[in-house]
Amino acid sequence: MSAASLPQADARVSPEDFKQRSHESLHDAHLRQSFRGAMDFLVERRALQFPDLQAFNTLRKLGENVRQHALAQLPDLLERLEARLTELGVAVHWAETPADANRIFLDIARRHAATLMVKGKSMVSEEIGLNHEMAAHGVECIETDMGEYILQLDGDRPSHIIMPAIHKTKEDVAAIFHEHIDGAPLSDDVNELIAIGRRALREKFASAKIGVSGVNFMVAETGTLALVENEGNGRLCTSVPDVHVAITGLEKVVDRLEHVLPLYALLPKSATGQAVTTYLNLITGPRRAGEKDGPREMHLILLDNGRTQAYREARFRATLQCIRCGACMNHCPVYTRVGGLSYGTTYPGPIGAIISPHLMGLQSTRDLPTASSLCGACGDVCPVGIPIPDMLMKLREAGRHSVAESITPPAQALVGQGSVRRAGEVLAWRAWRVLYSHAALYRLFAWLAPRLRWLTPAWQGGWTASRAALKPAPRSLREQLARRRAGRTVPGR
Amino acid sequence: MSGAAAEPRARAAIFARLRAAPDVEPVAVPDVAGYYRNRAAPSGESRRERFVRNARSWRAEVIETTAGDWPAALDAVLDARNVRRLLAGRGTTIADTLAARLPAGRLRWYDAPLASFKPELFGAIDAGITTTLGAVAETGSLLLWPDAAEPRTLSLVQPLHIAVLHESGLHETLFDAMVGQGWAARMPSNALLVTGPSKTADIQRMLVYGAHGPRELVILLLRDGDAA
Ligand code: SF4
């Protein structure tokens, strides 16, 4: 029932319909309940991991420091990383757009005559629509993270970056497995469901030529790729197939190996309230001489897709500090109510609202920075200190103002800069400016407005959707004061 | 090949944009060592006790034994779980003991490269046993550096992973291990921090063990000192 009322999305849904979809989600009691429950659970579990605010702040400062230190020298670190990886025998690829990245994947698949890829959880692969693109060219790309696998079988999309299938019940999953996996009995025992998934995917791991993974952190010093996971599918994808292709955003690099430690100390605690994950998998190059497993060939695809736009402006650069823990979503009162699918973007919630405008342009994502009450919870919990509410405000400004009109003009326009600008609104503010900067005009206006108050419309756009209409007072404050003063014979007191 | 021609162009364009970004104020070098130095030292229990407590909290089974007694402890583990085929690496510090102790049919050496060994690995083996590089008391995690003798899949594909750990290999934190052992200068192709058996909570947040990796992790902890 819940599944049917969700936006079914095989191809890309668009953030343009955010308002419409949130509206629908708000009326889906079942969906709201499952999100609320999941978010309360995650919030509580995280709180248990950080009982001491001061200790949290100390660690968070260090995490922020690591990320800022890396970003401050990003091009240099990327060059070092590339050199290290090349020495290790890893092919490094650069992709400006999702299309570039998909072309690189396809070239690799063709070269190995591969028709099957197994994939560990990777948000960047969702960002480029990898499964879809590969399928269009006859290559099957199978999700192996249990949550993602369930969604793939059902043609649905992830609603949370850490717990992708939280909008599915075990009954939903039972029905999906029963329908799509040969010989799967209809069981709603969770242990059995996971066992069914495990068995079905084992065959894929054993037969796929190519394993695909994301990356949590890359180390310039050693050329190490760090993967964080609980299930073991990431290890299988990077150990069993002959070829390993990792894809990630180019911002994920850190300088030194030990810099991974504070980030790893922050990530699982912030994400799921676990002190550590089952596996921290550090991969440094392909299989070495004499080794019996591990990929013989390894590739790393570094995706830009708008990240360099965020990098260019000091006021947006902190967006790239993100370690994708999802804590900002779990704590967001808007996300908790509208759910992850409403956003129509790869990254939903507060992080989605600040990163998506760079990835997709402000035109289609213009509503996302407004999906916030600016309560500040996201900024408070962010383990790497991203001032998310500030960024939301800056994006709102960039949406409303062209470069020339901006209060603090940016050096270059964002893609889609000024796309929320409406002629009527601009005109209204111009008029306001004229009135408020000419005393005589203002006085005339202040005298006229109360007398013409009967002319104010009852419908005032978005304002009256949930509030009473605005009407000038019967007399302005200035007039009332003047009258009171005149009527008084004895000065007060 | 359109891709091959496009890539150098993409690289140049990306670097041009990154290099064109205005400089920000210099950022201090992160003091990771200082962070670990300044944290309150744990107290009230020994490092071994801390490791055991934490490892168990992640559902690892920890058996405290000695250098002399561990083979018997292993027998008990294998018998209790009815393990018929145990996979191990040749030439490790435990290999001779395993060879002497286990009947040939029960012990299988990981001799062949994965490509030829795959059907058997995925089908006919019940458990894998490995040595460890050490462990981390703070989180109850094992340190594994898979290599030619003990491949990555030895601790991954079977439903049961048994790990032999010496108490002397316990470090307080991952930082201590990483810096103390000089990892950065000699990273292997794969280094792992393993905490408990594999798990998932992807269906209705209900925790299930044995997602894609081992369902069970048994740690044979060889205590120092009381070997004799
Ligand atoms: S913005 Fe911060 S809280 Fe949100 S996902 Fe990224 S790191 Fe986590």
mmCIF file of N, CA, C and O in Angstrom, chain A residues 37-125:
data_model
loop_
_atom_site.group_PDB
_atom_site.id
_atom_site.type_symbol
_atom_site.label_atom_id
_atom_site.label_comp_id
_atom_site.label_asym_id
_atom_site.label_seq_id
_atom_site.Cartn_x
_atom_site.Cartn_y
_atom_site.Cartn_z
ATOM 1 N N GLY A 37 9.522 6.944 12.816
ATOM 2 C CA GLY A 37 10.071 5.892 13.670
ATOM 3 C C GLY A 37 11.552 5.697 13.415
ATOM 4 O O GLY A 37 12.365 5.631 14.343
ATOM 5 N N ALA A 38 11.913 5.628 12.133
ATOM 6 C CA ALA A 38 13.312 5.385 11.786
ATOM 7 C C ALA A 38 14.193 6.550 12.224
ATOM 8 O O ALA A 38 15.290 6.356 12.747
ATOM 9 N N MET A 39 13.706 7.764 12.031
ATOM 10 C CA MET A 39 14.529 8.924 12.372
ATOM 11 C C MET A 39 14.689 9.046 13.886
ATOM 12 O O MET A 39 15.772 9.324 14.387
ATOM 13 N N ASP A 40 13.598 8.823 14.637
ATOM 14 C CA ASP A 40 13.698 8.876 16.097
ATOM 15 C C ASP A 40 14.724 7.869 16.587
ATOM 16 O O ASP A 40 15.545 8.153 17.460
ATOM 17 N N PHE A 41 14.688 6.686 15.982
ATOM 18 C CA PHE A 41 15.606 5.610 16.336
ATOM 19 C C PHE A 41 17.054 6.046 16.097
ATOM 20 O O PHE A 41 17.922 5.916 16.969
ATOM 21 N N LEU A 42 17.312 6.611 14.922
ATOM 22 C CA LEU A 42 18.682 7.004 14.587
ATOM 23 C C LEU A 42 19.160 8.174 15.449
ATOM 24 O O LEU A 42 20.315 8.224 15.859
ATOM 25 N N VAL A 43 18.262 9.089 15.721
ATOM 26 C CA VAL A 43 18.618 10.247 16.552
ATOM 27 C C VAL A 43 19.012 9.784 17.951
ATOM 28 O O VAL A 43 20.033 10.202 18.507
ATOM 29 N N GLU A 44 18.220 8.864 18.484
ATOM 30 C CA GLU A 44 18.488 8.351 19.813
ATOM 31 C C GLU A 44 19.819 7.597 19.860
ATOM 32 O O GLU A 44 20.612 7.761 20.775
ATOM 33 N N ARG A 45 20.033 6.761 18.839
ATOM 34 C CA ARG A 45 21.263 5.973 18.824
ATOM 35 C C ARG A 45 22.498 6.854 18.691
ATOM 36 O O ARG A 45 23.544 6.573 19.272
ATOM 37 N N ARG A 46 22.390 7.903 17.907
ATOM 38 C CA ARG A 46 23.518 8.812 17.770
ATOM 39 C C ARG A 46 23.803 9.492 19.102
ATOM 40 O O ARG A 46 24.951 9.607 19.528
ATOM 41 N N ALA A 47 22.744 9.938 19.767
ATOM 42 C CA ALA A 47 22.920 10.645 21.038
ATOM 43 C C ALA A 47 23.680 9.765 22.045
ATOM 44 O O ALA A 47 24.503 10.257 22.809
ATOM 45 N N LEU A 48 23.410 8.461 22.028
ATOM 46 C CA LEU A 48 24.099 7.560 22.957
ATOM 47 C C LEU A 48 25.598 7.498 22.675
ATOM 48 O O LEU A 48 26.399 7.235 23.563
ATOM 49 N N GLN A 49 25.973 7.725 21.411
ATOM 50 C CA GLN A 49 27.390 7.670 21.053
ATOM 51 C C GLN A 49 28.145 8.941 21.441
ATOM 52 O O GLN A 49 29.364 8.937 21.507
ATOM 53 N N PHE A 50 27.414 10.021 21.595
ATOM 54 C CA PHE A 50 28.069 11.287 21.939
ATOM 55 C C PHE A 50 27.485 11.825 23.243
ATOM 56 O O PHE A 50 26.796 12.844 23.247
ATOM 57 N N PRO A 51 27.751 11.120 24.353
ATOM 58 C CA PRO A 51 27.131 11.542 25.612
ATOM 59 C C PRO A 51 27.729 12.855 26.117
ATOM 60 O O PRO A 51 27.086 13.574 26.860
ATOM 61 N N ASP A 52 28.944 13.147 25.690
ATOM 62 C CA ASP A 52 29.655 14.300 26.237
ATOM 63 C C ASP A 52 29.845 15.326 25.121
ATOM 64 O O ASP A 52 30.588 15.106 24.174
ATOM 65 N N LEU A 53 29.141 16.434 25.254
ATOM 66 C CA LEU A 53 29.130 17.430 24.177
ATOM 67 C C LEU A 53 30.527 17.981 23.922
ATOM 68 O O LEU A 53 30.916 18.222 22.782
ATOM 69 N N GLN A 54 31.266 18.143 24.992
ATOM 70 C CA GLN A 54 32.599 18.708 24.822
ATOM 71 C C GLN A 54 33.515 17.748 24.050
ATOM 72 O O GLN A 54 34.259 18.166 23.164
ATOM 73 N N ALA A 55 33.414 16.482 24.383
ATOM 74 C CA ALA A 55 34.226 15.488 23.674
ATOM 75 C C ALA A 55 33.813 15.448 22.202
ATOM 76 O O ALA A 55 34.655 15.353 21.299
ATOM 77 N N PHE A 56 32.516 15.541 21.948
ATOM 78 C CA PHE A 56 32.036 15.573 20.566
ATOM 79 C C PHE A 56 32.617 16.770 19.834
ATOM 80 O O PHE A 56 33.117 16.646 18.718
ATOM 81 N N ASN A 57 32.559 17.915 20.482
ATOM 82 C CA ASN A 57 33.059 19.124 19.819
ATOM 83 C C ASN A 57 34.549 19.050 19.522
ATOM 84 O O ASN A 57 35.001 19.531 18.490
ATOM 85 N N THR A 58 35.303 18.445 20.424
ATOM 86 C CA THR A 58 36.741 18.295 20.185
ATOM 87 C C THR A 58 37.000 17.415 18.965
ATOM 88 O O THR A 58 37.782 17.764 18.080
ATOM 89 N N LEU A 59 36.293 16.294 18.925
ATOM 90 C CA LEU A 59 36.476 15.379 17.797
ATOM 91 C C LEU A 59 35.976 16.024 16.502
ATOM 92 O O LEU A 59 36.597 15.914 15.443
ATOM 93 N N ARG A 60 34.853 16.707 16.600
ATOM 94 C CA ARG A 60 34.295 17.337 15.409
ATOM 95 C C ARG A 60 35.225 18.414 14.862
ATOM 96 O O ARG A 60 35.387 18.547 13.647
ATOM 97 N N LYS A 61 35.846 19.164 15.750
ATOM 98 C CA LYS A 61 36.809 20.183 15.318
ATOM 99 C C LYS A 61 37.940 19.533 14.518
ATOM 100 O O LYS A 61 38.387 20.056 13.499
ATOM 101 N N LEU A 62 38.383 18.387 15.016
ATOM 102 C CA LEU A 62 39.471 17.687 14.326
ATOM 103 C C LEU A 62 38.998 17.189 12.955
ATOM 104 O O LEU A 62 39.717 17.312 11.957
ATOM 105 N N GLY A 63 37.783 16.640 12.911
ATOM 106 C CA GLY A 63 37.226 16.173 11.636
ATOM 107 C C GLY A 63 37.093 17.319 10.641
ATOM 108 O O GLY A 63 37.451 17.199 9.463
ATOM 109 N N GLU A 64 36.599 18.432 11.122
ATOM 110 C CA GLU A 64 36.447 19.615 10.284
ATOM 111 C C GLU A 64 37.817 20.076 9.785
ATOM 112 O O GLU A 64 38.000 20.401 8.608
ATOM 113 N N ASN A 65 38.781 20.069 10.694
ATOM 114 C CA ASN A 65 40.136 20.467 10.375
ATOM 115 C C ASN A 65 40.719 19.574 9.264
ATOM 116 O O ASN A 65 41.302 20.065 8.285
ATOM 117 N N VAL A 66 40.503 18.268 9.392
ATOM 118 C CA VAL A 66 41.015 17.330 8.387
ATOM 119 C C VAL A 66 40.409 17.646 7.020
ATOM 120 O O VAL A 66 41.119 17.719 6.006
ATOM 121 N N ARG A 67 39.116 17.862 6.990
ATOM 122 C CA ARG A 67 38.451 18.107 5.705
ATOM 123 C C ARG A 67 38.862 19.469 5.131
ATOM 124 O O ARG A 67 39.118 19.594 3.933
ATOM 125 N N GLN A 68 38.928 20.481 5.971
ATOM 126 C CA GLN A 68 39.302 21.806 5.457
ATOM 127 C C GLN A 68 40.749 21.830 4.993
ATOM 128 O O GLN A 68 41.082 22.454 3.992
ATOM 129 N N HIS A 69 41.582 21.137 5.741
ATOM 130 C CA HIS A 69 42.994 21.061 5.382
ATOM 131 C C HIS A 69 43.145 20.399 4.009
ATOM 132 O O HIS A 69 43.925 20.840 3.162
ATOM 133 N N ALA A 70 42.352 19.364 3.779
ATOM 134 C CA ALA A 70 42.424 18.678 2.485
ATOM 135 C C ALA A 70 41.888 19.576 1.366
ATOM 136 O O ALA A 70 42.495 19.685 0.296
ATOM 137 N N LEU A 71 40.775 20.237 1.621
ATOM 138 C CA LEU A 71 40.181 21.060 0.562
ATOM 139 C C LEU A 71 41.065 22.254 0.216
ATOM 140 O O LEU A 71 41.126 22.681 -0.935
ATOM 141 N N ALA A 72 41.763 22.779 1.223
ATOM 142 C CA ALA A 72 42.606 23.947 0.972
ATOM 143 C C ALA A 72 43.694 23.635 -0.053
ATOM 144 O O ALA A 72 44.198 24.526 -0.724
ATOM 145 N N GLN A 73 44.062 22.359 -0.158
ATOM 146 C CA GLN A 73 45.115 21.996 -1.131
ATOM 147 C C GLN A 73 44.605 20.912 -2.076
ATOM 148 O O GLN A 73 45.378 20.046 -2.510
ATOM 149 N N LEU A 74 43.321 20.982 -2.380
ATOM 150 C CA LEU A 74 42.690 19.911 -3.152
ATOM 151 C C LEU A 74 43.408 19.556 -4.456
ATOM 152 O O LEU A 74 43.705 18.379 -4.689
ATOM 153 N N PRO A 75 43.710 20.548 -5.329
ATOM 154 C CA PRO A 75 44.357 20.137 -6.582
ATOM 155 C C PRO A 75 45.700 19.447 -6.353
ATOM 156 O O PRO A 75 46.009 18.457 -7.023
ATOM 157 N N ASP A 76 46.466 19.912 -5.374
ATOM 158 C CA ASP A 76 47.759 19.271 -5.098
ATOM 159 C C ASP A 76 47.569 17.843 -4.596
ATOM 160 O O ASP A 76 48.267 16.918 -5.014
ATOM 161 N N LEU A 77 46.610 17.681 -3.686
ATOM 162 C CA LEU A 77 46.374 16.340 -3.147
ATOM 163 C C LEU A 77 45.916 15.391 -4.247
ATOM 164 O O LEU A 77 46.315 14.224 -4.287
ATOM 165 N N LEU A 78 45.069 15.899 -5.143
ATOM 166 C CA LEU A 78 44.589 15.034 -6.221
ATOM 167 C C LEU A 78 45.735 14.613 -7.128
ATOM 168 O O LEU A 78 45.793 13.468 -7.583
ATOM 169 N N GLU A 79 46.659 15.522 -7.363
ATOM 170 C CA GLU A 79 47.817 15.157 -8.186
ATOM 171 C C GLU A 79 48.676 14.102 -7.500
ATOM 172 O O GLU A 79 49.136 13.147 -8.126
ATOM 173 N N ARG A 80 48.853 14.275 -6.188
ATOM 174 C CA ARG A 80 49.647 13.277 -5.444
ATOM 175 C C ARG A 80 48.949 11.931 -5.419
ATOM 176 O O ARG A 80 49.575 10.886 -5.585
ATOM 177 N N LEU A 81 47.628 11.992 -5.199
ATOM 178 C CA LEU A 81 46.859 10.749 -5.171
ATOM 179 C C LEU A 81 46.985 10.022 -6.501
ATOM 180 O O LEU A 81 47.228 8.813 -6.563
ATOM 181 N N GLU A 82 46.837 10.784 -7.568
ATOM 182 C CA GLU A 82 46.903 10.191 -8.904
ATOM 183 C C GLU A 82 48.281 9.562 -9.139
ATOM 184 O O GLU A 82 48.391 8.438 -9.654
ATOM 185 N N ALA A 83 49.327 10.263 -8.717
ATOM 186 C CA ALA A 83 50.677 9.742 -8.913
ATOM 187 C C ALA A 83 50.884 8.451 -8.113
ATOM 188 O O ALA A 83 51.411 7.460 -8.622
ATOM 189 N N ARG A 84 50.430 8.455 -6.866
ATOM 190 C CA ARG A 84 50.557 7.272 -6.005
ATOM 191 C C ARG A 84 49.818 6.083 -6.606
ATOM 192 O O ARG A 84 50.328 4.972 -6.670
ATOM 193 N N LEU A 85 48.571 6.353 -7.029
ATOM 194 C CA LEU A 85 47.758 5.272 -7.573
ATOM 195 C C LEU A 85 48.365 4.730 -8.860
ATOM 196 O O LEU A 85 48.359 3.521 -9.102
ATOM 197 N N THR A 86 48.897 5.625 -9.669
ATOM 198 C CA THR A 86 49.500 5.186 -10.923
ATOM 199 C C THR A 86 50.691 4.273 -10.638
ATOM 200 O O THR A 86 50.839 3.224 -11.256
ATOM 201 N N GLU A 87 51.506 4.674 -9.658
ATOM 202 C CA GLU A 87 52.618 3.800 -9.237
ATOM 203 C C GLU A 87 52.138 2.414 -8.820
ATOM 204 O O GLU A 87 52.783 1.411 -9.067
ATOM 205 N N LEU A 88 51.001 2.408 -8.129
ATOM 206 C CA LEU A 88 50.460 1.133 -7.633
ATOM 207 C C LEU A 88 49.812 0.311 -8.741
ATOM 208 O O LEU A 88 49.420 -0.823 -8.527
ATOM 209 N N GLY A 89 49.645 0.925 -9.896
ATOM 210 C CA GLY A 89 49.034 0.205 -11.007
ATOM 211 C C GLY A 89 47.531 0.405 -11.120
ATOM 212 O O GLY A 89 46.838 -0.397 -11.746
ATOM 213 N N VAL A 90 47.010 1.458 -10.510
ATOM 214 C CA VAL A 90 45.582 1.757 -10.611
ATOM 215 C C VAL A 90 45.380 2.794 -11.715
ATOM 216 O O VAL A 90 46.102 3.788 -11.768
ATOM 217 N N ALA A 91 44.416 2.551 -12.603
ATOM 218 C CA ALA A 91 44.120 3.532 -13.650
ATOM 219 C C ALA A 91 43.193 4.600 -13.081
ATOM 220 O O ALA A 91 42.127 4.281 -12.558
ATOM 221 N N VAL A 92 43.613 5.861 -13.146
ATOM 222 C CA VAL A 92 42.792 6.954 -12.614
ATOM 223 C C VAL A 92 42.101 7.660 -13.772
ATOM 224 O O VAL A 92 42.740 8.025 -14.764
ATOM 225 N N HIS A 93 40.790 7.817 -13.661
ATOM 226 C CA HIS A 93 40.006 8.465 -14.716
ATOM 227 C C HIS A 93 39.337 9.718 -14.174
ATOM 228 O O HIS A 93 38.920 9.739 -13.022
ATOM 229 N N TRP A 94 39.193 10.708 -15.042
ATOM 230 C CA TRP A 94 38.552 11.958 -14.630
ATOM 231 C C TRP A 94 37.268 12.137 -15.420
ATOM 232 O O TRP A 94 37.275 12.028 -16.641
ATOM 233 N N ALA A 95 36.193 12.434 -14.720
ATOM 234 C CA ALA A 95 34.901 12.602 -15.387
ATOM 235 C C ALA A 95 34.301 13.941 -14.986
ATOM 236 O O ALA A 95 34.136 14.219 -13.805
ATOM 237 N N GLU A 96 34.001 14.771 -15.984
ATOM 238 C CA GLU A 96 33.378 16.052 -15.665
ATOM 239 C C GLU A 96 31.892 15.895 -15.420
ATOM 240 O O GLU A 96 31.298 16.633 -14.654
ATOM 241 N N THR A 97 31.285 14.959 -16.117
ATOM 242 C CA THR A 97 29.834 14.811 -16.051
ATOM 243 C C THR A 97 29.478 13.347 -15.819
ATOM 244 O O THR A 97 30.310 12.457 -16.027
ATOM 245 N N PRO A 98 28.222 13.093 -15.425
ATOM 246 C CA PRO A 98 27.771 11.705 -15.313
ATOM 247 C C PRO A 98 27.956 10.945 -16.633
ATOM 248 O O PRO A 98 28.369 9.780 -16.630
ATOM 249 N N ALA A 99 27.721 11.607 -17.761
ATOM 250 C CA ALA A 99 27.874 10.927 -19.054
ATOM 251 C C ALA A 99 29.313 10.464 -19.256
ATOM 252 O O ALA A 99 29.563 9.353 -19.716
ATOM 253 N N ASP A 100 30.270 11.325 -18.877
ATOM 254 C CA ASP A 100 31.687 10.933 -18.964
ATOM 255 C C ASP A 100 31.934 9.668 -18.155
ATOM 256 O O ASP A 100 32.584 8.724 -18.616
ATOM 257 N N ALA A 101 31.434 9.675 -16.919
ATOM 258 C CA ALA A 101 31.697 8.551 -16.014
ATOM 259 C C ALA A 101 31.089 7.265 -16.571
ATOM 260 O O ALA A 101 31.722 6.208 -16.556
ATOM 261 N N ASN A 102 29.874 7.361 -17.074
ATOM 262 C CA ASN A 102 29.234 6.172 -17.626
ATOM 263 C C ASN A 102 29.978 5.642 -18.842
ATOM 264 O O ASN A 102 30.071 4.438 -19.059
ATOM 265 N N ARG A 103 30.522 6.565 -19.639
ATOM 266 C CA ARG A 103 31.281 6.148 -20.812
ATOM 267 C C ARG A 103 32.531 5.373 -20.383
ATOM 268 O O ARG A 103 32.892 4.360 -20.976
ATOM 269 N N ILE A 104 33.156 5.836 -19.319
ATOM 270 C CA ILE A 104 34.350 5.142 -18.817
ATOM 271 C C ILE A 104 33.986 3.736 -18.334
ATOM 272 O O ILE A 104 34.666 2.754 -18.651
ATOM 273 N N PHE A 105 32.887 3.639 -17.593
ATOM 274 C CA PHE A 105 32.409 2.317 -17.140
ATOM 275 C C PHE A 105 32.176 1.391 -18.330
ATOM 276 O O PHE A 105 32.564 0.222 -18.326
ATOM 277 N N LEU A 106 31.526 1.949 -19.332
ATOM 278 C CA LEU A 106 31.168 1.125 -20.481
ATOM 279 C C LEU A 106 32.410 0.657 -21.232
ATOM 280 O O LEU A 106 32.493 -0.498 -21.658
ATOM 281 N N ASP A 107 33.377 1.551 -21.373
ATOM 282 C CA ASP A 107 34.634 1.170 -22.030
ATOM 283 C C ASP A 107 35.286 0.001 -21.305
ATOM 284 O O ASP A 107 35.759 -0.944 -21.935
ATOM 285 N N ILE A 108 35.306 0.088 -19.973
ATOM 286 C CA ILE A 108 35.937 -0.986 -19.187
ATOM 287 C C ILE A 108 35.158 -2.289 -19.377
ATOM 288 O O ILE A 108 35.738 -3.352 -19.607
ATOM 289 N N ALA A 109 33.827 -2.185 -19.305
ATOM 290 C CA ALA A 109 32.998 -3.389 -19.463
ATOM 291 C C ALA A 109 33.221 -4.017 -20.835
ATOM 292 O O ALA A 109 33.382 -5.237 -20.962
ATOM 293 N N ARG A 110 33.273 -3.179 -21.866
ATOM 294 C CA ARG A 110 33.470 -3.692 -23.235
ATOM 295 C C ARG A 110 34.802 -4.393 -23.357
ATOM 296 O O ARG A 110 34.923 -5.454 -23.952
ATOM 297 N N ARG A 111 35.832 -3.769 -22.786
ATOM 298 C CA ARG A 111 37.171 -4.332 -22.892
ATOM 299 C C ARG A 111 37.237 -5.733 -22.282
ATOM 300 O O ARG A 111 37.991 -6.582 -22.734
ATOM 301 N N HIS A 112 36.417 -5.958 -21.256
ATOM 302 C CA HIS A 112 36.434 -7.276 -20.611
ATOM 303 C C HIS A 112 35.269 -8.147 -21.060
ATOM 304 O O HIS A 112 35.027 -9.192 -20.475
ATOM 305 N N ALA A 113 34.546 -7.683 -22.056
ATOM 306 C CA ALA A 113 33.361 -8.394 -22.526
ATOM 307 C C ALA A 113 32.459 -8.771 -21.347
ATOM 308 O O ALA A 113 31.933 -9.878 -21.269
ATOM 309 N N ALA A 114 32.322 -7.855 -20.409
ATOM 310 C CA ALA A 114 31.540 -8.139 -19.199
ATOM 311 C C ALA A 114 30.068 -7.818 -19.430
ATOM 312 O O ALA A 114 29.736 -6.799 -20.024
ATOM 313 N N THR A 115 29.205 -8.709 -18.957
ATOM 314 C CA THR A 115 27.779 -8.432 -19.033
ATOM 315 C C THR A 115 27.172 -8.305 -17.640
ATOM 316 O O THR A 115 25.992 -8.065 -17.486
ATOM 317 N N LEU A 116 28.012 -8.488 -16.623
ATOM 318 C CA LEU A 116 27.511 -8.422 -15.249
ATOM 319 C C LEU A 116 28.508 -7.687 -14.356
ATOM 320 O O LEU A 116 29.701 -7.970 -14.371
ATOM 321 N N MET A 117 27.975 -6.722 -13.589
ATOM 322 C CA MET A 117 28.790 -6.045 -12.577
ATOM 323 C C MET A 117 28.089 -6.212 -11.239
ATOM 324 O O MET A 117 26.871 -6.147 -11.173
ATOM 325 N N VAL A 118 28.870 -6.440 -10.190
ATOM 326 C CA VAL A 118 28.285 -6.397 -8.849
ATOM 327 C C VAL A 118 28.736 -5.100 -8.190
ATOM 328 O O VAL A 118 29.896 -4.705 -8.315
ATOM 329 N N LYS A 119 27.815 -4.460 -7.493
ATOM 330 C CA LYS A 119 28.126 -3.127 -6.994
ATOM 331 C C LYS A 119 27.863 -3.019 -5.501
ATOM 332 O O LYS A 119 26.817 -3.421 -5.007
ATOM 333 N N GLY A 120 28.823 -2.492 -4.776
ATOM 334 C CA GLY A 120 28.626 -2.152 -3.367
ATOM 335 C C GLY A 120 27.964 -0.788 -3.295
ATOM 336 O O GLY A 120 27.882 -0.075 -4.300
ATOM 337 N N LYS A 121 27.518 -0.422 -2.114
ATOM 338 C CA LYS A 121 26.766 0.816 -1.997
ATOM 339 C C LYS A 121 27.611 2.017 -2.425
ATOM 340 O O LYS A 121 28.713 2.219 -1.939
ATOM 341 N N SER A 122 27.080 2.797 -3.336
ATOM 342 C CA SER A 122 27.790 3.980 -3.800
ATOM 343 C C SER A 122 26.786 5.042 -4.217
ATOM 344 O O SER A 122 26.055 4.869 -5.181
ATOM 345 N N MET A 123 26.740 6.133 -3.468
ATOM 346 C CA MET A 123 25.815 7.204 -3.818
ATOM 347 C C MET A 123 26.227 7.880 -5.127
ATOM 348 O O MET A 123 25.388 8.346 -5.878
ATOM 349 N N VAL A 124 27.541 7.931 -5.382
ATOM 350 C CA VAL A 124 27.978 8.581 -6.619
ATOM 351 C C VAL A 124 27.521 7.776 -7.838
ATOM 352 O O VAL A 124 27.183 8.336 -8.876
ATOM 353 N N SER A 125 27.464 6.444 -7.681
ATOM 354 C CA SER A 125 26.963 5.654 -8.812
ATOM 355 C C SER A 125 25.474 5.928 -9.039
ATOM 356 O O SER A 125 24.979 5.843 -10.158
#
